[in-house]
Amino acid sequence: MMEFIHEFMPLIMFTAVFALLLLGFPVAFTIGGVAMFFGLFNFGSGFFDLLPLRIWGTMTNFTLLAVPLFIYMGVMLEKSGLAEELLEAMALVFGKIRGGLAVSVIFVGALMGASTGIVGATVVTMGLLSVPTMLRNRYHKSLTTGTVAASGTLGQIIPPSIVLVLLGDIMNVPVGDLFIGAVIPGLILVALYMAYVFIIAILKPEWAPPIDPEVLAQVSRRELISKVFKALLPPLFLMIAVLGSIFAGIASPTEAASVGAVGATLLTAMHGRFNFQIVKDVMDMTTKLTCMVFIILVGASTLGLVFRGLGGDHLVRGLILALPFGKWGILFIVMSIIFIAGFFLDFIEITFIHVPVLAPIMIHLGVDPLWLAILIAVNLQTSFLTPPFGFSLFYLKGVTPPEIETMDIYKGIIPFVIIQIIGLAIICLVPQAVTWLPTVLL
């Protein structure tokens, strides 16, 4: 009996971590605490002699310096007021057609995602600006909330994305390659979102009416062109500065992140929003988010050390490879595990807990690491939308008017979760959607 327990000790430890997280214990201390307990119980204190060196190697990783820089860029852009101007301009451009306002929200969400890469900031900003406007224009509550929540998560896959930086470090894939490879999958999701809105506008026109012509008539053609130009130019400039420097091979992702941080600060200053209080708030939020990511990383490093010490990687690999499904069947199982985990865990927890265990198995089977990393990133994006713990749903509920109920948000995101699965299937069936652009550019 004891031999059986010892053999499956890694799975017992994994189950304990999962159970404690579901009970609401803090993520970083749960992961690290359970790992320490199982490590001391099985090996004694001497097992952890190399842990400080392991953590030091992680914390001095140059690539991970991009995380606080991209967080700073995203939070600073949130304070700049760019999203407000961009949404107003795009609403006027698309407002004449049914569903045009929802399409403008998706467009702005994609552009803000490419500029910020922080889901919370994008969803809150879009929720504050878009939801009241869409409700005033008689949009259905479910379509309104689903569109805003889904478009706010596009920053997870459209580069520069923090999750791509973390996946690149864990899976030993160049972050620049991941940024390039994520461009087409991100555009596929944007196209699918917009197609859904247009289909709804045709099937249920009362759900997505056009903007009142009298409102559109108040803005002349010249004023509209001027508004669009002024609203589009700053975020496009930032995207070109950050992504262009990476794609052209001028800068590494970490160096490009510093360019983005400086660019976001300059854009905020150009909009007249830059002051001491803004800097203080941005620094405060950047420090908190960065500390959260890195303390979880420390806990995950401890968990990984104990998990491998207990032979967990060999156990899981043996169990999965023994399945009679072949490479594609195992890929389906791995993606399903990550998808189901997304119902209960945050993307950072899944990235640090599940990916180091599951990704090496797929790479061992001959799967392209770049393609696999983008599949995982798209899958992780879905975790923001799936109840009961989808963070986009919480962010949106916190900023929506009182007439929006939680059930309206849940009903609204169901079609977009299905769209995410369709997008994931397209990327699975057409790997060139990920690999073609890096091959051409690199």
Short mmCIF file of C-alpha atoms in Angstrom, two decimals:
data_model
loop_
_atom_site.label_atom_id
_atom_site.label_comp_id
_atom_site.label_asym_id
_atom_site.label_seq_id
_atom_site.Cartn_x
_atom_site.Cartn_y
_atom_site.Cartn_z
CA MET A 1 0.00 0.00 0.00
CA MET A 2 2.80 2.42 0.94
CA GLU A 3 4.62 1.59 -2.29
CA PHE A 4 1.46 2.42 -4.27
CA ILE A 5 1.07 5.75 -2.41
CA HIS A 6 4.72 6.64 -2.99
CA GLU A 7 4.42 5.87 -6.71
CA PHE A 8 1.45 8.22 -7.10
CA MET A 9 2.73 10.85 -4.65
CA PRO A 10 3.21 13.44 -7.46
CA LEU A 11 -0.49 13.15 -8.41
CA ILE A 12 -1.49 13.39 -4.74
CA MET A 13 0.55 16.59 -4.46
CA PHE A 14 -1.02 17.97 -7.65
CA THR A 15 -4.50 17.17 -6.34
CA ALA A 16 -3.72 18.89 -3.02
CA VAL A 17 -2.62 22.07 -4.86
CA PHE A 18 -5.75 22.06 -7.01
CA ALA A 19 -8.07 21.48 -4.03
CA LEU A 20 -6.51 24.27 -1.95
CA LEU A 21 -6.72 26.71 -4.87
CA LEU A 22 -10.42 25.92 -5.29
CA LEU A 23 -10.91 26.60 -1.57
CA GLY A 24 -9.58 30.11 -2.13
CA PHE A 25 -6.10 29.98 -0.63
CA PRO A 26 -3.53 32.45 -2.09
CA VAL A 27 -1.99 31.01 -5.24
CA ALA A 28 1.71 31.67 -4.70
CA PHE A 29 1.78 30.50 -1.08
CA THR A 30 -0.39 27.47 -1.84
CA ILE A 31 1.92 26.29 -4.62
CA GLY A 32 5.11 26.95 -2.66
CA GLY A 33 3.71 25.72 0.67
CA VAL A 34 2.42 22.39 -0.66
CA ALA A 35 5.71 21.84 -2.50
CA MET A 36 7.72 22.50 0.67
CA PHE A 37 5.51 20.16 2.71
CA PHE A 38 5.78 17.26 0.25
CA GLY A 39 9.48 17.91 -0.30
CA LEU A 40 10.28 17.86 3.44
CA PHE A 41 8.02 14.83 4.00
CA ASN A 42 9.64 12.76 1.26
CA PHE A 43 13.26 13.96 1.11
CA GLY A 44 14.09 16.10 4.14
CA SER A 45 15.50 19.65 4.18
CA GLY A 46 18.68 18.77 2.25
CA PHE A 47 16.61 18.37 -0.92
CA PHE A 48 16.11 22.13 -1.07
CA ASP A 49 19.81 23.07 -0.98
CA LEU A 50 19.79 23.89 -4.69
CA LEU A 51 16.44 25.73 -4.62
CA PRO A 52 17.94 29.23 -4.02
CA LEU A 53 20.23 28.77 -7.04
CA ARG A 54 17.27 27.61 -9.14
CA ILE A 55 15.20 30.66 -8.13
CA TRP A 56 18.15 33.00 -8.68
CA GLY A 57 18.58 31.66 -12.21
CA THR A 58 14.90 32.32 -12.89
CA MET A 59 14.87 35.82 -11.42
CA THR A 60 17.96 36.91 -13.36
CA ASN A 61 16.50 35.76 -16.67
CA PHE A 62 16.80 38.72 -19.06
CA THR A 63 13.71 37.69 -21.05
CA LEU A 64 11.44 37.98 -18.00
CA LEU A 65 12.42 41.64 -17.61
CA ALA A 66 9.87 42.24 -20.38
CA VAL A 67 7.02 41.39 -17.95
CA PRO A 68 7.17 44.54 -15.75
CA LEU A 69 7.91 46.70 -18.81
CA PHE A 70 4.87 45.45 -20.74
CA ILE A 71 2.72 45.78 -17.61
CA TYR A 72 3.90 49.38 -17.20
CA MET A 73 3.14 50.08 -20.87
CA GLY A 74 -0.37 48.67 -20.56
CA VAL A 75 -1.28 50.46 -17.34
CA MET A 76 0.12 53.77 -18.64
CA LEU A 77 -1.91 53.46 -21.85
CA GLU A 78 -5.03 52.78 -19.79
CA LYS A 79 -4.51 56.18 -18.13
CA SER A 80 -3.79 57.99 -21.40
CA GLY A 81 -7.39 58.22 -22.66
CA LEU A 82 -6.50 56.68 -26.04
CA ALA A 83 -9.19 54.00 -25.80
CA GLU A 84 -11.92 56.58 -25.28
CA GLU A 85 -10.97 58.57 -28.39
CA LEU A 86 -10.45 55.43 -30.48
CA LEU A 87 -13.82 53.94 -29.54
CA GLU A 88 -15.65 57.18 -30.29
CA ALA A 89 -14.00 57.46 -33.72
CA MET A 90 -14.59 53.81 -34.67
CA ALA A 91 -18.23 53.98 -33.54
CA LEU A 92 -18.77 56.83 -36.00
CA VAL A 93 -17.06 54.89 -38.81
CA PHE A 94 -19.05 51.66 -38.37
CA GLY A 95 -22.19 53.20 -36.86
CA LYS A 96 -24.23 53.25 -40.08
CA ILE A 97 -24.43 49.45 -40.35
CA ARG A 98 -26.24 46.99 -38.09
CA GLY A 99 -23.84 45.60 -35.53
CA GLY A 100 -21.38 48.36 -36.40
CA LEU A 101 -20.99 49.52 -32.80
CA ALA A 102 -20.14 45.99 -31.66
CA VAL A 103 -17.65 45.66 -34.54
CA SER A 104 -16.01 48.91 -33.45
CA VAL A 105 -15.70 47.53 -29.90
CA ILE A 106 -13.96 44.40 -31.25
CA PHE A 107 -11.65 46.53 -33.43
CA VAL A 108 -10.71 48.78 -30.52
CA GLY A 109 -10.29 45.78 -28.21
CA ALA A 110 -7.86 44.21 -30.67
CA LEU A 111 -5.91 47.44 -31.06
CA MET A 112 -5.80 48.06 -27.31
CA GLY A 113 -4.79 44.44 -26.79
CA ALA A 114 -1.90 44.95 -29.19
CA SER A 115 -0.98 48.13 -27.34
CA THR A 116 -1.40 47.00 -23.72
CA GLY A 117 -1.42 43.21 -23.48
CA ILE A 118 -3.21 43.40 -20.10
CA VAL A 119 -6.68 41.86 -20.08
CA GLY A 120 -7.88 43.48 -16.86
CA ALA A 121 -7.03 46.99 -17.99
CA THR A 122 -8.61 46.48 -21.43
CA VAL A 123 -11.84 44.90 -20.15
CA VAL A 124 -12.36 47.57 -17.47
CA THR A 125 -11.66 50.41 -19.89
CA MET A 126 -13.88 48.93 -22.62
CA GLY A 127 -16.60 48.14 -20.11
CA LEU A 128 -16.70 51.68 -18.75
CA LEU A 129 -16.77 53.23 -22.22
CA SER A 130 -18.66 50.73 -24.38
CA VAL A 131 -21.42 49.14 -22.32
CA PRO A 132 -23.38 52.36 -21.56
CA THR A 133 -23.05 53.47 -25.21
CA MET A 134 -24.25 50.12 -26.58
CA LEU A 135 -27.20 50.02 -24.17
CA ARG A 136 -28.20 53.57 -25.15
CA ASN A 137 -28.24 52.40 -28.77
CA ARG A 138 -30.64 49.56 -27.85
CA TYR A 139 -28.15 46.69 -28.14
CA HIS A 140 -29.15 43.43 -26.48
CA LYS A 141 -27.57 42.99 -23.04
CA SER A 142 -26.05 39.59 -23.80
CA LEU A 143 -24.52 40.71 -27.08
CA THR A 144 -23.17 43.84 -25.37
CA THR A 145 -21.51 42.05 -22.47
CA GLY A 146 -20.22 39.15 -24.56
CA THR A 147 -18.64 41.45 -27.14
CA VAL A 148 -16.91 43.63 -24.54
CA ALA A 149 -15.67 40.70 -22.42
CA ALA A 150 -14.35 38.76 -25.43
CA SER A 151 -12.72 41.71 -27.19
CA GLY A 152 -10.97 42.65 -23.96
CA THR A 153 -9.22 39.26 -23.85
CA LEU A 154 -7.64 39.63 -27.29
CA GLY A 155 -4.56 41.10 -25.62
CA GLN A 156 -3.75 37.57 -24.44
CA ILE A 157 -2.94 36.36 -27.95
CA ILE A 158 -2.28 39.52 -30.00
CA PRO A 159 1.37 40.50 -29.35
CA PRO A 160 2.94 41.92 -27.32
CA SER A 161 1.41 39.57 -24.73
CA ILE A 162 2.66 38.76 -21.26
CA VAL A 163 1.51 35.14 -21.51
CA LEU A 164 3.64 34.70 -24.65
CA VAL A 165 6.68 35.98 -22.74
CA LEU A 166 6.04 33.47 -19.94
CA LEU A 167 5.36 30.58 -22.35
CA GLY A 168 8.50 31.39 -24.31
CA ASP A 169 10.59 31.19 -21.14
CA ILE A 170 8.99 27.95 -19.91
CA MET A 171 9.01 26.15 -23.28
CA ASN A 172 12.39 27.49 -24.46
CA VAL A 173 10.89 29.09 -27.56
CA PRO A 174 12.22 32.53 -28.64
CA VAL A 175 9.69 35.17 -27.56
CA GLY A 176 10.20 37.05 -30.84
CA ASP A 177 9.13 33.94 -32.77
CA LEU A 178 6.04 33.63 -30.57
CA PHE A 179 5.10 37.28 -31.17
CA ILE A 180 5.36 36.81 -34.94
CA GLY A 181 3.57 33.45 -34.87
CA ALA A 182 0.65 34.87 -32.83
CA VAL A 183 -0.23 37.61 -35.33
CA ILE A 184 -2.32 35.51 -37.76
CA PRO A 185 -4.12 33.49 -35.01
CA GLY A 186 -5.02 36.79 -33.34
CA LEU A 187 -6.43 38.16 -36.59
CA ILE A 188 -8.38 34.91 -37.12
CA LEU A 189 -10.09 35.38 -33.75
CA VAL A 190 -10.87 39.04 -34.54
CA ALA A 191 -12.40 37.99 -37.88
CA LEU A 192 -14.48 35.25 -36.22
CA TYR A 193 -15.77 37.69 -33.57
CA MET A 194 -16.79 40.21 -36.23
CA ALA A 195 -18.41 37.51 -38.39
CA TYR A 196 -20.52 36.41 -35.41
CA VAL A 197 -21.69 39.99 -34.79
CA PHE A 198 -22.70 40.42 -38.45
CA ILE A 199 -24.56 37.08 -38.42
CA ILE A 200 -26.46 38.10 -35.27
CA ALA A 201 -27.26 41.49 -36.85
CA ILE A 202 -28.81 39.66 -39.82
CA LEU A 203 -30.68 36.98 -37.85
CA LYS A 204 -31.79 39.24 -34.98
CA PRO A 205 -31.65 42.85 -36.24
CA GLU A 206 -33.28 44.16 -33.07
CA TRP A 207 -30.23 42.96 -31.09
CA ALA A 208 -27.75 45.19 -32.98
CA PRO A 209 -29.40 48.29 -34.49
CA PRO A 210 -27.41 51.01 -36.29
CA ILE A 211 -26.60 54.28 -34.54
CA ASP A 212 -29.23 57.00 -34.83
CA PRO A 213 -28.58 58.86 -38.15
CA GLU A 214 -29.10 62.21 -36.39
CA VAL A 215 -26.10 61.49 -34.17
CA LEU A 216 -23.95 60.58 -37.18
CA ALA A 217 -25.09 63.67 -39.07
CA GLN A 218 -23.62 65.92 -36.38
CA VAL A 219 -20.09 65.00 -37.51
CA SER A 220 -18.95 66.11 -40.96
CA ARG A 221 -16.81 63.89 -43.21
CA ARG A 222 -13.72 66.03 -42.64
CA GLU A 223 -14.21 65.94 -38.86
CA LEU A 224 -14.65 62.18 -38.97
CA ILE A 225 -11.42 61.68 -40.97
CA SER A 226 -9.61 63.96 -38.52
CA LYS A 227 -10.99 62.06 -35.50
CA VAL A 228 -10.01 58.67 -36.96
CA PHE A 229 -6.54 59.89 -37.87
CA LYS A 230 -5.89 61.37 -34.40
CA ALA A 231 -7.27 58.29 -32.63
CA LEU A 232 -5.54 55.63 -34.75
CA LEU A 233 -2.11 57.19 -35.15
CA PRO A 234 -0.84 56.96 -31.52
CA PRO A 235 -1.61 53.25 -30.90
CA LEU A 236 -0.40 52.33 -34.39
CA PHE A 237 2.82 54.24 -33.75
CA LEU A 238 3.32 52.30 -30.51
CA MET A 239 2.58 48.95 -32.19
CA ILE A 240 5.05 49.67 -34.98
CA ALA A 241 7.68 50.83 -32.49
CA VAL A 242 7.35 47.71 -30.33
CA LEU A 243 6.52 44.93 -32.78
CA GLY A 244 8.35 46.45 -35.74
CA SER A 245 11.62 46.57 -33.83
CA ILE A 246 11.19 42.87 -32.93
CA PHE A 247 10.09 41.71 -36.38
CA ALA A 248 12.91 43.65 -38.07
CA GLY A 249 15.47 42.10 -35.73
CA ILE A 250 16.52 45.48 -34.36
CA ALA A 251 15.60 44.74 -30.75
CA SER A 252 14.89 41.74 -28.53
CA PRO A 253 11.42 41.51 -26.95
CA THR A 254 12.84 42.82 -23.67
CA GLU A 255 14.43 45.82 -25.36
CA ALA A 256 11.24 46.42 -27.37
CA ALA A 257 9.26 46.35 -24.11
CA SER A 258 11.36 49.26 -22.83
CA VAL A 259 10.62 51.12 -26.08
CA GLY A 260 6.91 50.47 -25.47
CA ALA A 261 7.12 51.73 -21.90
CA VAL A 262 8.78 54.98 -22.99
CA GLY A 263 6.35 55.32 -25.93
CA ALA A 264 3.30 54.87 -23.67
CA THR A 265 4.66 57.55 -21.33
CA LEU A 266 5.18 59.98 -24.23
CA LEU A 267 1.67 59.33 -25.61
CA THR A 268 0.15 59.97 -22.19
CA ALA A 269 2.10 63.23 -21.96
CA MET A 270 0.95 64.25 -25.47
CA HIS A 271 -2.66 63.75 -24.36
CA GLY A 272 -2.12 66.04 -21.37
CA ARG A 273 -2.78 63.26 -18.86
CA PHE A 274 0.77 62.92 -17.54
CA ASN A 275 1.25 64.07 -13.94
CA PHE A 276 2.74 62.90 -10.66
CA GLN A 277 -0.44 61.14 -9.53
CA ILE A 278 -0.65 59.17 -12.80
CA VAL A 279 3.00 58.10 -12.46
CA LYS A 280 2.39 57.06 -8.83
CA ASP A 281 -0.72 55.02 -9.75
CA VAL A 282 1.00 53.35 -12.71
CA MET A 283 4.09 52.48 -10.67
CA ASP A 284 1.92 51.12 -7.86
CA MET A 285 -0.12 48.88 -10.17
CA THR A 286 2.97 47.74 -12.10
CA THR A 287 4.74 46.77 -8.87
CA LYS A 288 1.73 44.83 -7.57
CA LEU A 289 1.13 42.91 -10.81
CA THR A 290 4.84 42.18 -11.31
CA CYS A 291 5.22 40.93 -7.74
CA MET A 292 2.18 38.69 -8.21
CA VAL A 293 3.66 37.12 -11.35
CA PHE A 294 7.12 36.57 -9.88
CA ILE A 295 6.04 35.25 -6.48
CA ILE A 296 3.89 32.69 -8.32
CA LEU A 297 6.94 31.90 -10.45
CA VAL A 298 9.00 31.25 -7.31
CA GLY A 299 6.28 28.95 -5.95
CA ALA A 300 6.04 27.18 -9.30
CA SER A 301 9.83 26.65 -9.37
CA THR A 302 9.61 24.98 -5.95
CA LEU A 303 6.68 22.84 -7.08
CA GLY A 304 8.53 21.84 -10.24
CA LEU A 305 11.62 20.82 -8.26
CA VAL A 306 9.62 18.57 -5.90
CA PHE A 307 7.42 17.21 -8.71
CA ARG A 308 10.46 16.08 -10.68
CA GLY A 309 12.14 14.80 -7.53
CA LEU A 310 9.13 12.56 -6.92
CA GLY A 311 9.34 11.32 -10.51
CA GLY A 312 6.13 13.10 -11.47
CA ASP A 313 7.28 13.99 -14.98
CA HIS A 314 8.02 10.31 -15.76
CA LEU A 315 4.72 9.22 -14.19
CA VAL A 316 2.59 11.68 -16.18
CA ARG A 317 4.51 11.01 -19.38
CA GLY A 318 4.03 7.27 -18.94
CA LEU A 319 0.31 7.62 -18.23
CA ILE A 320 -0.33 9.87 -21.25
CA LEU A 321 1.91 8.03 -23.71
CA ALA A 322 0.22 4.76 -22.72
CA LEU A 323 -3.08 6.08 -24.08
CA PRO A 324 -3.98 4.39 -27.39
CA PHE A 325 -4.86 7.61 -29.23
CA GLY A 326 -1.74 8.63 -31.11
CA LYS A 327 -0.23 12.12 -31.31
CA TRP A 328 -3.44 13.93 -32.27
CA GLY A 329 -5.50 12.18 -29.62
CA ILE A 330 -2.96 13.05 -26.94
CA LEU A 331 -2.88 16.67 -28.19
CA PHE A 332 -6.68 16.75 -27.81
CA ILE A 333 -6.39 15.43 -24.24
CA VAL A 334 -3.67 17.96 -23.31
CA MET A 335 -5.72 20.86 -24.75
CA SER A 336 -8.82 19.56 -22.95
CA ILE A 337 -6.95 19.45 -19.61
CA ILE A 338 -5.82 23.07 -20.05
CA PHE A 339 -9.32 24.13 -21.18
CA ILE A 340 -11.02 22.50 -18.17
CA ALA A 341 -8.38 23.90 -15.79
CA GLY A 342 -9.26 27.35 -17.17
CA PHE A 343 -12.71 27.07 -15.58
CA PHE A 344 -11.08 27.13 -12.15
CA LEU A 345 -7.56 28.57 -12.42
CA ASP A 346 -5.96 31.80 -13.66
CA PHE A 347 -3.80 31.72 -16.81
CA ILE A 348 -0.63 32.38 -14.76
CA GLU A 349 -1.34 29.38 -12.52
CA ILE A 350 -1.98 27.13 -15.53
CA THR A 351 1.15 28.44 -17.27
CA PHE A 352 3.38 27.68 -14.30
CA ILE A 353 1.72 24.47 -13.05
CA HIS A 354 0.34 22.58 -16.07
CA VAL A 355 2.47 23.71 -19.01
CA PRO A 356 5.87 22.55 -17.63
CA VAL A 357 4.35 19.07 -17.16
CA LEU A 358 2.29 18.71 -20.34
CA ALA A 359 4.33 20.61 -22.95
CA PRO A 360 7.46 18.36 -22.81
CA ILE A 361 5.25 15.31 -23.53
CA MET A 362 3.92 16.87 -26.74
CA ILE A 363 7.39 18.06 -27.80
CA HIS A 364 8.65 14.48 -27.16
CA LEU A 365 5.98 13.29 -29.63
CA GLY A 366 7.39 15.58 -32.32
CA VAL A 367 5.00 18.54 -32.02
CA ASP A 368 6.44 21.91 -33.13
CA PRO A 369 7.06 23.89 -29.88
CA LEU A 370 6.17 27.22 -31.55
CA TRP A 371 2.83 25.89 -32.81
CA LEU A 372 2.11 24.22 -29.46
CA ALA A 373 2.86 27.41 -27.52
CA ILE A 374 0.38 29.42 -29.64
CA LEU A 375 -2.27 26.70 -29.21
CA ILE A 376 -1.78 26.89 -25.45
CA ALA A 377 -1.93 30.71 -25.54
CA VAL A 378 -5.28 30.66 -27.40
CA ASN A 379 -6.54 28.04 -24.97
CA LEU A 380 -5.44 30.15 -22.00
CA GLN A 381 -7.24 33.16 -23.47
CA THR A 382 -10.47 31.18 -23.18
CA SER A 383 -9.89 30.81 -19.42
CA PHE A 384 -10.73 34.51 -19.02
CA LEU A 385 -14.24 33.87 -20.39
CA THR A 386 -15.26 30.58 -18.79
CA PRO A 387 -17.34 30.68 -15.60
CA PRO A 388 -17.27 30.36 -12.65
CA PHE A 389 -13.81 31.99 -12.33
CA GLY A 390 -13.39 33.81 -15.66
CA PHE A 391 -11.61 37.00 -14.66
CA SER A 392 -13.00 39.03 -17.57
CA LEU A 393 -16.49 38.32 -16.23
CA PHE A 394 -15.55 39.69 -12.81
CA TYR A 395 -13.83 42.74 -14.30
CA LEU A 396 -16.84 43.49 -16.49
CA LYS A 397 -19.43 42.97 -13.77
CA GLY A 398 -17.55 45.44 -11.59
CA VAL A 399 -17.92 48.31 -14.09
CA THR A 400 -21.28 47.65 -15.77
CA PRO A 401 -24.52 49.56 -14.97
CA PRO A 402 -26.93 48.04 -12.39
CA GLU A 403 -29.33 46.76 -15.07
CA ILE A 404 -26.68 44.30 -16.28
CA GLU A 405 -27.02 41.09 -14.27
CA THR A 406 -24.43 38.35 -13.91
CA MET A 407 -26.59 35.99 -15.97
CA ASP A 408 -26.55 38.50 -18.86
CA ILE A 409 -22.75 38.30 -18.87
CA TYR A 410 -22.73 34.49 -18.68
CA LYS A 411 -25.23 34.20 -21.56
CA GLY A 412 -23.23 36.71 -23.59
CA ILE A 413 -19.90 34.91 -23.40
CA ILE A 414 -21.17 31.43 -24.36
CA PRO A 415 -21.07 32.12 -28.16
CA PHE A 416 -17.62 33.66 -27.85
CA VAL A 417 -16.28 30.63 -25.95
CA ILE A 418 -17.59 28.46 -28.82
CA ILE A 419 -15.86 30.84 -31.27
CA GLN A 420 -12.62 30.44 -29.29
CA ILE A 421 -12.89 26.65 -29.64
CA ILE A 422 -13.53 27.04 -33.39
CA GLY A 423 -10.47 29.31 -33.65
CA LEU A 424 -8.40 26.78 -31.71
CA ALA A 425 -9.58 24.03 -34.10
CA ILE A 426 -8.61 26.12 -37.14
CA ILE A 427 -5.12 26.69 -35.76
CA CYS A 428 -4.88 22.95 -34.97
CA LEU A 429 -5.90 21.92 -38.49
CA VAL A 430 -3.84 24.61 -40.23
CA PRO A 431 -0.46 24.82 -38.43
CA GLN A 432 0.78 27.18 -41.19
CA ALA A 433 -1.39 29.88 -39.57
CA VAL A 434 1.30 29.94 -36.87
CA THR A 435 4.46 28.84 -38.66
CA TRP A 436 4.18 30.66 -42.01
CA LEU A 437 4.86 34.24 -40.90
CA PRO A 438 7.92 33.41 -38.72
CA THR A 439 9.34 31.37 -41.62
CA VAL A 440 8.91 34.29 -44.04
CA LEU A 441 10.23 37.00 -41.71
CA LEU A 442 13.03 35.02 -40.09
#
